[in-house]
Each structure stands twice: as C-alpha cells, then as structure tokens.
Amino acid sequence: MSQSEQASSTQTAVTQAGTGQERQGFGAFAGVYTPSILTILGVIMYLRFGEVVGEAGLGQTIAIVVVAHLITIATGLSISAIATNRTVRAGGAYYIISRSLGAPAGAAIGVPLFLAQALSITFYIVGFTESLMPVLPGWWATVPEYVYSSITLWLLAFITIKSADLAIKTQFIVMAAIGLSLISFFTGSGVESLDAYIAGLESPRAQAMATQMWGDVTGLFNAKPLRPERVIWWNTEGAGFGPMFALFFPAVTGIMAGVGMSGDLKDPRKSLPLGTLAAVFTGFTIYLVFPIWLAMNANLDHLVSHTTTVVAEISSVPLLIFFGVWGATLSSALGSFLTAPRTLQALSFDGLAPRLFGRGHGPMNEPRIGTVFTFLLAQLGVLLGDLSAIAPILTMFFLATYGFTNLASGLESWAANPSFRPTFKVPAVISLAGGLGCFYIMSMIDLGAMIAAFVFCSLIYIFVQRRALEATWGDARHGIWSALVRTALYRLRKEKFHPSNWRPNLLILGGGGKKRLHLLELGSAIVQDRGIVTYMYLLQGSVAENADSRVKLRENLDEALTNRFPHVFCRVDIVDDLYKGVVAVSQSYGVGSFETNTIMLGWPKNTANYASYLSMLRDLARLDRSLLLVHYDSQRKLGAGRRIQIWWGGLQHNGGLM
C-alpha cells in the first residue's frame, strides 16, 4: 500500500472514530471544563504557590499570574476560533497545528507535546507523593517516595485502561473536594502569635480524630504561620521573575487537558470554546485571589521554607486541604493519562508514529496500547522524582505548543483562506501576539533550554519533511504563502524602480523540455538565485482541441523537469500562432509590476519562417524586453570553459555592464 493510500485509510479511520464519538461523546462540562479546571487547580497551587509568592513577592507574583493567563487566554481564544471552523478530532493541539501548518509542523509539536503530557503524569504523581509523606505515620514514612509514586501510577493506569468514562466520573468527586479545600483555605488565616494560638486551641476532638487516622500529626495541624507586619510587593532578594514563572506556568497548562479530549466530545465545535474559556477564566480568578491571601497570612520566609504545607497551615480545616491536593494531583495525572495516549493515537493515524499505537478499543476507540506506552514513559519519569526539575521541562514544551497553536490560528486568520470561516472570530493580531509572547517568555526563562527545545522540534520537522508523507488534508500553508506573495506585490508596486535593482525574470520559450535542456541549463546558470525562470511551452491550435492535452503536457513537464531544475516554473499555453503567441505571453505573463523582462529563444532552424521570426523579435524589442538568442551546437554542447566572451555596445544608453 502506498503512503497516500495509508494516509487515506487512516484518515478514514479517524473520521469513522470521530463520527462514533460524536454520537456518544462528552459535553462541554464533563469533557472539557472538568479535566481542564482540575488540572489548572492542581499541584502548583497547593504545593508550590507559597514558594512563588515567597521568592517573588505579591506584586511580582500577580504579574506572573497575569502574564501566564494572557498567554492562556490568547491560546483559549485561538482554540475557540479553530474549533468553530472545523471539527477538532482526536489529538487536540496536535490535530489543530497539523491541519493548519501541515504534517511536519504538527509532528514537530505533536511529539514533544506527547512527551510533555506523559511527563505531566509523573509531575502530578510526584506532587501527590510529596503531599502524602508528611502525614504518614511511623514505618510508612520511611518507605522511599518512588515506591508510593509507582503504586499510584499503576492504579491510575488501571483506571484509564478500564474506561475513559470511569476516569471522567471520578473527577466530579475530586471537584467537590477541591471546592471544599478552597473554602477551608479562604476561611482560615495566620496568627499574630504562635504561642497564643497553640494555647487557645479548642478542637481536641478534631486533633484526636486526625491522630487516630494519620498518627502523630498534631504538630502539623497545630502549626500556624505568623502574619507578616506588612505585605512585601517585590522581593528583590528572591529568585526573580524567570525561574518563578517557569515554576508556576505548568499550573495554567490545564486547558490542554480538555483540548486533548477533542476526539471524545459529542460536539467539539461547541464544547471546546465554551469549556476551555470557562476553565481559563475560573482559574484566572482563583489564582489572582490565592496569592493575596497567602501574602496576608504568612511572611515570605515561611512561604518558601514551608511551601508544601503552608496552604494547609493557613486553612481552617487542614485535613480538607490534603484531600483537595490529593484529589487535584490524582485527577490531573488522570487527565494527562487520558490525553497523552490520544495524542499518540492521532500521530499514528497520520503515519507519524507506529501504526500499533493507532489501534482503538471499544465504542469510544480508546487507545489502550498507547496508554501502556505512556505508562512506561511516566514510570521512567518517576525515577527522577524531583518536582522542581520536571516543571521547567514541561513549561518549555507547553509554551512551544501554546505558541504554535496561536500562530496556527493567527496565520489562518491573516491568510484569509476561504476555508477558514470560524463562527468565533478572533483578530489575527491577538493570536499572533500570544504566539510571540510564548516564545519571548521561553527565551526569558532559559535561553539555552529554549534553543534545545527548538533544535529538538526542528529535527523532527526535518525528519518528517524528508519522509515526504502525503497528507490527505488541506492546511493553511498555501494560503499563508499566497498572502505573503500578495503583500510583497503590493509593496513592490509602491517602490520606484531603479536600474541598480534590475533582476532577470527570464521567460524561456520552447518545445518539449527534453529537446530544450540546453536552454534550461543556460537560463538557470544566468539567473541563479537572483531572479525567476519560467519555461513556457506554446501549444499551437484551438482551445477546444487542446484543453485536455494542455493539462497532461503540464504534468509531464513538471515531472520531467522538477528534479533537475527545481527552481524553474513550467507553463503550457495554447496559441493560434506561435510567433504572435510569443509576443502575447511576453506581455501577459506576470502580476502587476512583477513581470517578465527577459526572453530566451532558440535559434530558428526553419529558414522559411525568418520573416515571421524577425517580426517577432522587432515586436519584443519595442516592448522593451531583453532578448537572449541561443544558437546551440549539439556536437560541442555548452562546453566546460570558464571564459565567456561578451560583446557590449554601450552606445545606446544601456549603462555599464553589471
């Protein structure tokens, strides 16, 4: 089976799967909003936000939150625009980018996106284990963290393989737990004096219950941070904006959890915009208020030194915080477990990953083989076990994904392809600004890591491009190049021409390409990469008789010349008379001020037509076209000599020889 046939068959599989999913898929709340908001309100909020506020100060933290959400809002708008233009099937962000910017660009982002999603599972599970260790009693606290992480990973893998529907349903329970934990946090506070607080505790029953459940944890539950004398808005002695942004940004990547479920949605066009934007603005509101409450109730040193417990320490019911963080981290890991295999499955459908990963099971076409592979990668990540080491890696890959998603939407809108007609319209400048903002933030966080990420993505792009996979879908690249050409032509029209800027736009006129190879060789050598070469085949006769053969001739010419002369354009035009046709096409070929200025012709062999030939040359001269007449000796050929003898009159105001 050819590559094009394979692509066609796999695309059919995607379509069929998508059709089934549309009949019995999830809605905006269950399929998009819930996994997104549970991933957004996750491990960073509970276990690392204290460190961000402590190292950066409240003002800088709010700046970090605002900048991060400006990027996610732009990305959410871009996703909404693309989702309302076409059905976003399995693959989420990969599907969006590949259908807009082509298969190589899709693969360049799809592969690192899958790796980032797989590493996200590790990220959330390690966060869960970190929050679990402080409340484990006795011997249980001596067990290595990676053991608990591995056990958790196995349980989540089992749930995911069992059923995506089961995984989604468990998230509603988690959402309730997170809601209660937020209420507990915002109804708690720090204390003016720790001694006075401990002396005034009036909840021995709660302490007894906690001790019975978790062992001797009264010290943890009794601890209360001291309120600062004043809120520090900008910590000049802390780690700074870049490192703290890198640590915080994974918190707002949750929108990809919902986008990654695109293939399992009942109506992606409706659910993706509604669920994504609702999750973004919900998270934005909470993340603006959360650091204010932290900064008001704990000093900076305590926020940094107790970053994993400070949220529980401030809360009115600390146990609810632990339930919230456990639920949030586990549900976020579960969300990544759902999306990563589906990204891999979409890559497989398009021939960019082994076909084994494209196999689905059940009515929802669930990627169980991909889930097993994702599990193995996550298990390797568990061995790292360092939350702060994993976060910057995720930040780079997710920022790259966000950036290219925004560029895909912005370029589609700017190119104004007739096929791009979203019902949710977003100005191109917003999407493009969001994309450029992502790349700027990447460079600001860690220029070396950014370069490494781009090198990795570029290698994938080059590899896929050289494989020359034939995509069965249309993308925006043709429209983008057309828009660039149009813009350049408008600018060129406004520029005043000066002879010093003259470049040869060469039109070669001849018969079959194989008979006139010497013209193509000489023309390409003269022009090189400083102009444009077009080979024009004039087909004599009527349009009615030659319309079909013209198309076939054009295909044959392209096939014969493309490999040897990749920079030569081919055309076939039908004319009534050859000599008059040459004069006509020399005037009509081109757009605006960008037109042919040089004509190359072979020396005539039929002496009976000299009069017509000379008349044609005279007309071309009157049209101010430069003429190149080539008399070719088939025996001597072009030769290999390096010296070219040129006769230059210089008496007709034709300037110096360039």
mmCIF file of C-alpha atoms in Angstrom, residues 57-424:
data_model
loop_
_atom_site.group_PDB
_atom_site.id
_atom_site.type_symbol
_atom_site.label_atom_id
_atom_site.label_comp_id
_atom_site.label_asym_id
_atom_site.label_seq_id
_atom_site.Cartn_x
_atom_site.Cartn_y
_atom_site.Cartn_z
ATOM 1 C CA GLY A 57 6.708 38.952 46.432
ATOM 2 C CA LEU A 58 2.998 39.612 45.968
ATOM 3 C CA GLY A 59 3.291 42.222 43.202
ATOM 4 C CA GLN A 60 5.647 40.148 41.085
ATOM 5 C CA THR A 61 3.505 37.044 41.685
ATOM 6 C CA ILE A 62 0.415 38.848 40.389
ATOM 7 C CA ALA A 63 2.466 39.925 37.354
ATOM 8 C CA ILE A 64 3.450 36.281 36.789
ATOM 9 C CA VAL A 65 -0.195 35.188 37.067
ATOM 10 C CA VAL A 66 -1.398 37.912 34.678
ATOM 11 C CA VAL A 67 1.291 37.253 32.035
ATOM 12 C CA ALA A 68 0.717 33.500 32.207
ATOM 13 C CA HIS A 69 -3.033 33.951 31.822
ATOM 14 C CA LEU A 70 -2.677 36.451 28.984
ATOM 15 C CA ILE A 71 -0.932 33.650 27.106
ATOM 16 C CA THR A 72 -3.562 31.062 28.036
ATOM 17 C CA ILE A 73 -6.433 33.440 27.238
ATOM 18 C CA ALA A 74 -4.951 34.117 23.795
ATOM 19 C CA THR A 75 -4.483 30.370 23.336
ATOM 20 C CA GLY A 76 -8.021 29.675 24.503
ATOM 21 C CA LEU A 77 -9.357 32.210 22.004
ATOM 22 C CA SER A 78 -7.237 30.666 19.237
ATOM 23 C CA ILE A 79 -8.513 27.196 20.086
ATOM 24 C CA SER A 80 -12.068 28.536 20.044
ATOM 25 C CA ALA A 81 -11.585 30.078 16.599
ATOM 26 C CA ILE A 82 -10.142 26.903 15.090
ATOM 27 C CA ALA A 83 -12.673 24.652 16.829
ATOM 28 C CA THR A 84 -15.612 26.634 15.414
ATOM 29 C CA ASN A 85 -14.126 26.446 11.913
ATOM 30 C CA ARG A 86 -13.548 22.709 11.703
ATOM 31 C CA THR A 87 -14.273 19.622 13.767
ATOM 32 C CA VAL A 88 -11.267 19.014 16.004
ATOM 33 C CA ARG A 89 -10.853 15.261 16.151
ATOM 34 C CA ALA A 90 -8.552 13.073 18.241
ATOM 35 C CA GLY A 91 -5.208 14.653 19.006
ATOM 36 C CA GLY A 92 -6.223 18.048 20.375
ATOM 37 C CA ALA A 93 -3.432 20.595 19.911
ATOM 38 C CA TYR A 94 -1.551 18.295 17.514
ATOM 39 C CA TYR A 95 -4.627 17.983 15.293
ATOM 40 C CA ILE A 96 -5.089 21.768 15.287
ATOM 41 C CA ILE A 97 -1.472 22.526 14.343
ATOM 42 C CA SER A 98 -1.073 19.767 11.752
ATOM 43 C CA ARG A 99 -4.299 20.732 9.939
ATOM 44 C CA SER A 100 -3.263 24.388 9.894
ATOM 45 C CA LEU A 101 0.507 24.363 9.386
ATOM 46 C CA GLY A 102 0.989 20.936 7.796
ATOM 47 C CA ALA A 103 2.194 17.488 8.865
ATOM 48 C CA PRO A 104 5.863 18.431 9.550
ATOM 49 C CA ALA A 105 4.888 21.304 11.863
ATOM 50 C CA GLY A 106 2.245 19.123 13.509
ATOM 51 C CA ALA A 107 4.777 16.376 14.177
ATOM 52 C CA ALA A 108 7.368 18.888 15.424
ATOM 53 C CA ILE A 109 4.900 19.906 18.137
ATOM 54 C CA GLY A 110 2.905 16.677 18.465
ATOM 55 C CA VAL A 111 5.864 14.530 19.533
ATOM 56 C CA PRO A 112 7.138 16.890 22.274
ATOM 57 C CA LEU A 113 3.525 17.537 23.312
ATOM 58 C CA PHE A 114 3.022 13.817 23.852
ATOM 59 C CA LEU A 115 6.268 13.620 25.840
ATOM 60 C CA ALA A 116 5.213 16.642 27.911
ATOM 61 C CA GLN A 117 1.815 15.078 28.606
ATOM 62 C CA ALA A 118 3.478 11.806 29.629
ATOM 63 C CA LEU A 119 5.896 13.697 31.903
ATOM 64 C CA SER A 120 2.917 15.592 33.335
ATOM 65 C CA ILE A 121 1.686 12.321 34.785
ATOM 66 C CA THR A 122 4.993 11.993 36.620
ATOM 67 C CA PHE A 123 4.795 15.641 37.680
ATOM 68 C CA TYR A 124 1.376 15.266 39.294
ATOM 69 C CA ILE A 125 2.089 11.886 40.892
ATOM 70 C CA VAL A 126 5.334 13.152 42.434
ATOM 71 C CA GLY A 127 3.333 16.107 43.753
ATOM 72 C CA PHE A 128 0.802 13.708 45.268
ATOM 73 C CA THR A 129 3.562 11.724 46.959
ATOM 74 C CA GLU A 130 5.218 14.880 48.320
ATOM 75 C CA SER A 131 1.956 15.914 49.981
ATOM 76 C CA LEU A 132 1.360 12.390 51.305
ATOM 77 C CA MET A 133 4.713 11.890 53.044
ATOM 78 C CA PRO A 134 4.234 14.451 55.895
ATOM 79 C CA VAL A 135 1.116 12.689 57.210
ATOM 80 C CA LEU A 136 2.362 9.089 57.009
ATOM 81 C CA PRO A 137 2.931 7.591 60.477
ATOM 82 C CA GLY A 138 5.888 5.554 61.716
ATOM 83 C CA TRP A 139 7.357 2.960 59.365
ATOM 84 C CA TRP A 140 5.227 4.102 56.431
ATOM 85 C CA ALA A 141 7.119 7.399 56.308
ATOM 86 C CA THR A 142 10.436 5.550 55.771
ATOM 87 C CA VAL A 143 9.330 3.944 52.500
ATOM 88 C CA PRO A 144 11.007 5.700 49.503
ATOM 89 C CA GLU A 145 8.782 8.182 47.696
ATOM 90 C CA TYR A 146 9.200 6.488 44.307
ATOM 91 C CA VAL A 147 7.515 3.354 45.703
ATOM 92 C CA TYR A 148 4.333 5.289 46.522
ATOM 93 C CA SER A 149 4.589 7.094 43.177
ATOM 94 C CA SER A 150 4.879 3.795 41.293
ATOM 95 C CA ILE A 151 1.913 2.240 43.118
ATOM 96 C CA THR A 152 -0.178 5.335 42.353
ATOM 97 C CA LEU A 153 0.878 5.196 38.707
ATOM 98 C CA TRP A 154 -0.227 1.566 38.418
ATOM 99 C CA LEU A 155 -3.653 2.341 39.908
ATOM 100 C CA LEU A 156 -4.238 5.302 37.572
ATOM 101 C CA ALA A 157 -3.130 3.247 34.570
ATOM 102 C CA PHE A 158 -5.662 0.575 35.515
ATOM 103 C CA ILE A 159 -8.494 3.131 35.750
ATOM 104 C CA THR A 160 -7.533 4.694 32.403
ATOM 105 C CA ILE A 161 -7.333 1.353 30.591
ATOM 106 C CA LYS A 162 -10.581 0.223 32.183
ATOM 107 C CA SER A 163 -12.637 3.139 30.827
ATOM 108 C CA ALA A 164 -12.297 6.809 29.978
ATOM 109 C CA ASP A 165 -15.892 7.228 31.159
ATOM 110 C CA LEU A 166 -14.939 5.899 34.607
ATOM 111 C CA ALA A 167 -11.972 8.292 34.734
ATOM 112 C CA ILE A 168 -14.209 11.260 33.886
ATOM 113 C CA LYS A 169 -16.797 10.305 36.525
ATOM 114 C CA THR A 170 -14.183 10.141 39.295
ATOM 115 C CA GLN A 171 -13.263 13.749 38.529
ATOM 116 C CA PHE A 172 -16.635 15.060 39.738
ATOM 117 C CA ILE A 173 -15.822 13.763 43.240
ATOM 118 C CA VAL A 174 -12.432 15.452 43.045
ATOM 119 C CA MET A 175 -14.026 18.744 42.003
ATOM 120 C CA ALA A 176 -16.164 18.685 45.147
ATOM 121 C CA ALA A 177 -13.069 18.018 47.288
ATOM 122 C CA ILE A 178 -11.202 20.935 45.696
ATOM 123 C CA GLY A 179 -14.179 23.219 46.273
ATOM 124 C CA LEU A 180 -14.262 22.327 49.986
ATOM 125 C CA SER A 181 -10.488 22.796 50.285
ATOM 126 C CA LEU A 182 -10.727 26.292 48.785
ATOM 127 C CA ILE A 183 -13.466 27.208 51.256
ATOM 128 C CA SER A 184 -11.236 25.924 54.082
ATOM 129 C CA PHE A 185 -8.270 27.963 52.806
ATOM 130 C CA PHE A 186 -10.117 31.258 52.425
ATOM 131 C CA THR A 187 -11.839 30.907 55.824
ATOM 132 C CA GLY A 188 -8.524 30.279 57.617
ATOM 133 C CA SER A 189 -5.728 32.684 58.497
ATOM 134 C CA GLY A 190 -2.314 33.094 60.048
ATOM 135 C CA VAL A 191 -1.870 34.204 63.658
ATOM 136 C CA GLU A 192 -0.387 37.186 65.420
ATOM 137 C CA SER A 193 1.386 34.923 67.962
ATOM 138 C CA LEU A 194 2.059 31.195 67.560
ATOM 139 C CA ASP A 195 2.188 30.590 71.327
ATOM 140 C CA ALA A 196 -1.160 32.281 71.837
ATOM 141 C CA TYR A 197 -2.685 30.219 69.059
ATOM 142 C CA ILE A 198 -1.475 26.885 70.408
ATOM 143 C CA ALA A 199 -2.639 27.791 73.917
ATOM 144 C CA GLY A 200 -6.068 28.727 72.625
ATOM 145 C CA LEU A 201 -6.838 25.651 70.529
ATOM 146 C CA GLU A 202 -10.363 24.462 71.283
ATOM 147 C CA SER A 203 -10.688 21.490 68.946
ATOM 148 C CA PRO A 204 -9.238 18.470 70.790
ATOM 149 C CA ARG A 205 -11.798 16.221 69.125
ATOM 150 C CA ALA A 206 -10.543 17.175 65.677
ATOM 151 C CA GLN A 207 -6.970 16.571 66.841
ATOM 152 C CA ALA A 208 -7.917 13.172 68.254
ATOM 153 C CA MET A 209 -9.635 12.153 65.021
ATOM 154 C CA ALA A 210 -6.634 13.284 62.978
ATOM 155 C CA THR A 211 -4.240 11.413 65.265
ATOM 156 C CA GLN A 212 -6.354 8.263 65.007
ATOM 157 C CA MET A 213 -6.404 8.493 61.187
ATOM 158 C CA TRP A 214 -2.835 9.612 60.468
ATOM 159 C CA GLY A 215 -0.788 9.010 63.618
ATOM 160 C CA ASP A 216 1.117 11.708 65.497
ATOM 161 C CA VAL A 217 0.450 14.672 63.234
ATOM 162 C CA THR A 218 -0.688 17.156 65.878
ATOM 163 C CA GLY A 219 2.447 19.176 65.298
ATOM 164 C CA LEU A 220 1.485 19.629 61.667
ATOM 165 C CA PHE A 221 -2.116 20.511 62.459
ATOM 166 C CA ASN A 222 -1.153 22.876 65.266
ATOM 167 C CA ALA A 223 1.378 24.800 63.185
ATOM 168 C CA LYS A 224 0.195 28.233 62.135
ATOM 169 C CA PRO A 225 2.308 30.767 60.233
ATOM 170 C CA LEU A 226 2.770 34.229 61.675
ATOM 171 C CA ARG A 227 1.130 37.071 59.793
ATOM 172 C CA PRO A 228 3.652 39.490 58.283
ATOM 173 C CA GLU A 229 3.876 43.017 59.623
ATOM 174 C CA ARG A 230 3.427 44.259 56.069
ATOM 175 C CA VAL A 231 2.911 42.689 52.645
ATOM 176 C CA ILE A 232 6.096 42.571 50.529
ATOM 177 C CA TRP A 233 5.184 43.521 46.979
ATOM 178 C CA TRP A 234 8.542 42.928 45.319
ATOM 179 C CA ASN A 235 11.182 40.624 46.776
ATOM 180 C CA THR A 236 14.482 41.929 45.393
ATOM 181 C CA GLU A 237 16.439 39.159 47.123
ATOM 182 C CA GLY A 238 14.399 36.284 45.714
ATOM 183 C CA ALA A 239 14.917 34.015 42.707
ATOM 184 C CA GLY A 240 13.391 36.506 40.257
ATOM 185 C CA PHE A 241 10.662 36.553 37.622
ATOM 186 C CA GLY A 242 12.037 33.976 35.161
ATOM 187 C CA PRO A 243 12.590 30.980 37.474
ATOM 188 C CA MET A 244 9.319 31.594 39.316
ATOM 189 C CA PHE A 245 7.403 31.943 36.043
ATOM 190 C CA ALA A 246 8.905 28.624 34.908
ATOM 191 C CA LEU A 247 7.811 27.028 38.187
ATOM 192 C CA PHE A 248 4.290 28.487 38.041
ATOM 193 C CA PHE A 249 3.420 28.135 34.348
ATOM 194 C CA PRO A 250 2.561 24.383 34.400
ATOM 195 C CA ALA A 251 -0.382 25.413 36.602
ATOM 196 C CA VAL A 252 -2.102 27.109 33.655
ATOM 197 C CA THR A 253 -1.429 24.396 31.065
ATOM 198 C CA GLY A 254 -4.593 22.629 32.138
ATOM 199 C CA ILE A 255 -6.530 23.813 29.093
ATOM 200 C CA MET A 256 -4.679 21.199 27.052
ATOM 201 C CA ALA A 257 -6.311 18.507 29.202
ATOM 202 C CA GLY A 258 -9.677 19.498 27.747
ATOM 203 C CA VAL A 259 -8.362 20.062 24.225
ATOM 204 C CA GLY A 260 -6.714 16.645 24.312
ATOM 205 C CA MET A 261 -10.155 15.054 24.775
ATOM 206 C CA SER A 262 -11.381 16.563 21.486
ATOM 207 C CA GLY A 263 -11.872 13.169 19.868
ATOM 208 C CA ASP A 264 -14.193 12.054 22.676
ATOM 209 C CA LEU A 265 -16.540 15.059 22.605
ATOM 210 C CA LYS A 266 -20.112 14.956 21.385
ATOM 211 C CA ASP A 267 -19.857 18.372 19.720
ATOM 212 C CA PRO A 268 -16.241 19.694 19.703
ATOM 213 C CA ARG A 269 -17.220 22.924 17.908
ATOM 214 C CA LYS A 270 -19.475 23.901 20.781
ATOM 215 C CA SER A 271 -17.764 22.211 23.724
ATOM 216 C CA LEU A 272 -14.135 23.270 23.150
ATOM 217 C CA PRO A 273 -14.675 27.063 23.134
ATOM 218 C CA LEU A 274 -17.211 27.016 25.972
ATOM 219 C CA GLY A 275 -15.354 24.622 28.267
ATOM 220 C CA THR A 276 -11.861 25.985 27.564
ATOM 221 C CA LEU A 277 -12.642 29.668 28.106
ATOM 222 C CA ALA A 278 -14.767 28.939 31.189
ATOM 223 C CA ALA A 279 -11.886 26.968 32.742
ATOM 224 C CA VAL A 280 -9.330 29.679 31.880
ATOM 225 C CA PHE A 281 -11.321 32.499 33.490
ATOM 226 C CA THR A 282 -12.252 30.406 36.538
ATOM 227 C CA GLY A 283 -8.590 29.582 37.110
ATOM 228 C CA PHE A 284 -7.549 33.200 36.490
ATOM 229 C CA THR A 285 -9.922 34.462 39.183
ATOM 230 C CA ILE A 286 -8.745 31.943 41.776
ATOM 231 C CA TYR A 287 -5.053 32.474 41.010
ATOM 232 C CA LEU A 288 -5.429 36.234 41.441
ATOM 233 C CA VAL A 289 -7.019 35.914 44.894
ATOM 234 C CA PHE A 290 -4.951 32.975 46.181
ATOM 235 C CA PRO A 291 -1.541 34.750 46.441
ATOM 236 C CA ILE A 292 -3.127 37.778 48.123
ATOM 237 C CA TRP A 293 -4.440 35.551 50.925
ATOM 238 C CA LEU A 294 -1.075 33.785 51.215
ATOM 239 C CA ALA A 295 0.863 37.064 51.423
ATOM 240 C CA MET A 296 -1.529 38.455 54.055
ATOM 241 C CA ASN A 297 -1.268 35.422 56.328
ATOM 242 C CA ALA A 298 2.372 34.278 56.148
ATOM 243 C CA ASN A 299 5.735 36.010 55.845
ATOM 244 C CA LEU A 300 7.994 35.393 52.848
ATOM 245 C CA ASP A 301 10.498 33.180 54.664
ATOM 246 C CA HIS A 302 7.756 30.886 55.933
ATOM 247 C CA LEU A 303 6.168 30.686 52.467
ATOM 248 C CA VAL A 304 9.465 29.462 50.996
ATOM 249 C CA SER A 305 10.519 27.109 53.815
ATOM 250 C CA HIS A 306 7.036 25.580 54.259
ATOM 251 C CA THR A 307 5.860 25.712 50.638
ATOM 252 C CA THR A 308 4.369 22.193 50.693
ATOM 253 C CA THR A 309 2.386 22.736 53.925
ATOM 254 C CA VAL A 310 1.677 26.465 54.187
ATOM 255 C CA VAL A 311 -1.714 26.222 52.468
ATOM 256 C CA ALA A 312 -2.826 23.600 54.993
ATOM 257 C CA GLU A 313 -1.363 25.624 57.862
ATOM 258 C CA ILE A 314 -3.431 28.683 56.957
ATOM 259 C CA SER A 315 -6.658 26.728 56.385
ATOM 260 C CA SER A 316 -9.467 26.465 58.905
ATOM 261 C CA VAL A 317 -9.731 22.686 58.329
ATOM 262 C CA PRO A 318 -6.259 21.478 57.236
ATOM 263 C CA LEU A 319 -7.454 17.961 56.503
ATOM 264 C CA LEU A 320 -9.617 19.309 53.676
ATOM 265 C CA ILE A 321 -6.506 20.791 52.046
ATOM 266 C CA PHE A 322 -4.865 17.387 51.968
ATOM 267 C CA PHE A 323 -7.995 15.861 50.458
ATOM 268 C CA GLY A 324 -8.021 18.683 47.915
ATOM 269 C CA VAL A 325 -4.367 18.360 46.928
ATOM 270 C CA TRP A 326 -4.584 14.582 46.715
ATOM 271 C CA GLY A 327 -7.680 14.794 44.593
ATOM 272 C CA ALA A 328 -6.248 17.557 42.390
ATOM 273 C CA THR A 329 -2.926 15.839 41.756
ATOM 274 C CA LEU A 330 -4.509 12.463 41.089
ATOM 275 C CA SER A 331 -7.193 13.898 38.802
ATOM 276 C CA SER A 332 -4.588 15.951 36.913
ATOM 277 C CA ALA A 333 -2.475 12.837 36.449
ATOM 278 C CA LEU A 334 -5.596 11.011 35.319
ATOM 279 C CA GLY A 335 -6.363 13.804 32.843
ATOM 280 C CA SER A 336 -2.860 13.558 31.378
ATOM 281 C CA PHE A 337 -3.276 9.779 31.251
ATOM 282 C CA LEU A 338 -6.356 10.345 29.099
ATOM 283 C CA THR A 339 -4.866 12.940 26.729
ATOM 284 C CA ALA A 340 -1.309 11.669 26.127
ATOM 285 C CA PRO A 341 -2.329 8.322 24.521
ATOM 286 C CA ARG A 342 -4.861 10.150 22.336
ATOM 287 C CA THR A 343 -2.158 12.489 21.045
ATOM 288 C CA LEU A 344 -0.020 9.441 20.266
ATOM 289 C CA GLN A 345 -3.005 7.775 18.588
ATOM 290 C CA ALA A 346 -3.554 10.807 16.349
ATOM 291 C CA LEU A 347 0.148 10.813 15.396
ATOM 292 C CA SER A 348 -0.224 7.156 14.471
ATOM 293 C CA PHE A 349 -3.325 7.836 12.357
ATOM 294 C CA ASP A 350 -1.284 10.311 10.307
ATOM 295 C CA GLY A 351 1.639 7.921 9.830
ATOM 296 C CA LEU A 352 3.922 9.848 12.208
ATOM 297 C CA ALA A 353 4.094 7.125 14.863
ATOM 298 C CA PRO A 354 3.990 3.304 14.641
ATOM 299 C CA ARG A 355 0.583 2.086 13.478
ATOM 300 C CA LEU A 356 0.388 -0.104 16.574
ATOM 301 C CA PHE A 357 -0.435 2.981 18.663
ATOM 302 C CA GLY A 358 -3.391 3.829 16.427
ATOM 303 C CA ARG A 359 -5.400 0.770 17.408
ATOM 304 C CA GLY A 360 -8.507 1.594 19.409
ATOM 305 C CA HIS A 361 -10.763 -0.496 21.611
ATOM 306 C CA GLY A 362 -14.471 -0.294 22.313
ATOM 307 C CA PRO A 363 -17.128 2.117 21.024
ATOM 308 C CA MET A 364 -15.026 5.135 22.085
ATOM 309 C CA ASN A 365 -11.950 3.869 20.189
ATOM 310 C CA GLU A 366 -9.838 4.082 23.367
ATOM 311 C CA PRO A 367 -6.047 3.846 22.760
ATOM 312 C CA ARG A 368 -5.109 1.126 25.228
ATOM 313 C CA ILE A 369 -1.765 0.275 23.608
ATOM 314 C CA GLY A 370 -0.839 3.948 23.674
ATOM 315 C CA THR A 371 -1.868 4.071 27.331
ATOM 316 C CA VAL A 372 0.550 1.245 28.168
ATOM 317 C CA PHE A 373 3.375 3.046 26.341
ATOM 318 C CA THR A 374 2.517 6.285 28.162
ATOM 319 C CA PHE A 375 2.606 4.386 31.447
ATOM 320 C CA LEU A 376 6.144 3.144 30.709
ATOM 321 C CA LEU A 377 7.377 6.678 29.967
ATOM 322 C CA ALA A 378 5.750 8.014 33.131
ATOM 323 C CA GLN A 379 7.363 5.228 35.151
ATOM 324 C CA LEU A 380 10.768 6.321 33.859
ATOM 325 C CA GLY A 381 9.913 9.876 34.873
ATOM 326 C CA VAL A 382 9.039 8.741 38.392
ATOM 327 C CA LEU A 383 12.684 7.750 38.869
ATOM 328 C CA LEU A 384 13.608 11.447 38.603
ATOM 329 C CA GLY A 385 11.244 12.241 41.440
ATOM 330 C CA ASP A 386 12.025 15.971 41.597
ATOM 331 C CA LEU A 387 9.025 18.250 41.091
ATOM 332 C CA SER A 388 11.108 21.387 40.614
ATOM 333 C CA ALA A 389 13.304 19.671 37.996
ATOM 334 C CA ILE A 390 10.348 18.457 35.925
ATOM 335 C CA ALA A 391 8.403 21.757 35.941
ATOM 336 C CA PRO A 392 10.784 23.787 33.677
ATOM 337 C CA ILE A 393 10.865 20.974 31.085
ATOM 338 C CA LEU A 394 7.065 20.917 30.965
ATOM 339 C CA THR A 395 6.985 24.707 30.767
ATOM 340 C CA MET A 396 9.194 24.761 27.650
ATOM 341 C CA PHE A 397 7.221 22.120 25.761
ATOM 342 C CA PHE A 398 3.834 23.542 26.728
ATOM 343 C CA LEU A 399 4.919 27.084 25.843
ATOM 344 C CA ALA A 400 6.046 25.813 22.432
ATOM 345 C CA THR A 401 2.676 24.088 21.966
ATOM 346 C CA TYR A 402 0.789 27.215 23.020
ATOM 347 C CA GLY A 403 2.956 29.337 20.733
ATOM 348 C CA PHE A 404 2.348 27.227 17.644
ATOM 349 C CA THR A 405 -1.372 26.880 18.424
ATOM 350 C CA ASN A 406 -1.623 30.675 18.498
ATOM 351 C CA LEU A 407 0.443 31.007 15.319
ATOM 352 C CA ALA A 408 -1.776 28.447 13.582
ATOM 353 C CA SER A 409 -4.906 30.459 14.373
ATOM 354 C CA GLY A 410 -3.267 33.825 13.667
ATOM 355 C CA LEU A 411 -1.822 32.766 10.312
ATOM 356 C CA GLU A 412 -5.106 31.141 9.273
ATOM 357 C CA SER A 413 -6.920 34.394 10.060
ATOM 358 C CA TRP A 414 -4.268 36.598 8.421
ATOM 359 C CA ALA A 415 -4.039 34.467 5.267
ATOM 360 C CA ALA A 416 -7.851 34.682 4.951
ATOM 361 C CA ASN A 417 -8.249 31.246 3.398
ATOM 362 C CA PRO A 418 -11.783 30.790 2.036
ATOM 363 C CA SER A 419 -11.959 27.558 4.062
ATOM 364 C CA PHE A 420 -11.276 29.423 7.335
ATOM 365 C CA ARG A 421 -14.649 30.795 8.406
ATOM 366 C CA PRO A 422 -14.906 30.390 12.206
ATOM 367 C CA THR A 423 -18.120 31.418 13.912
ATOM 368 C CA PHE A 424 -15.992 32.538 16.888
#
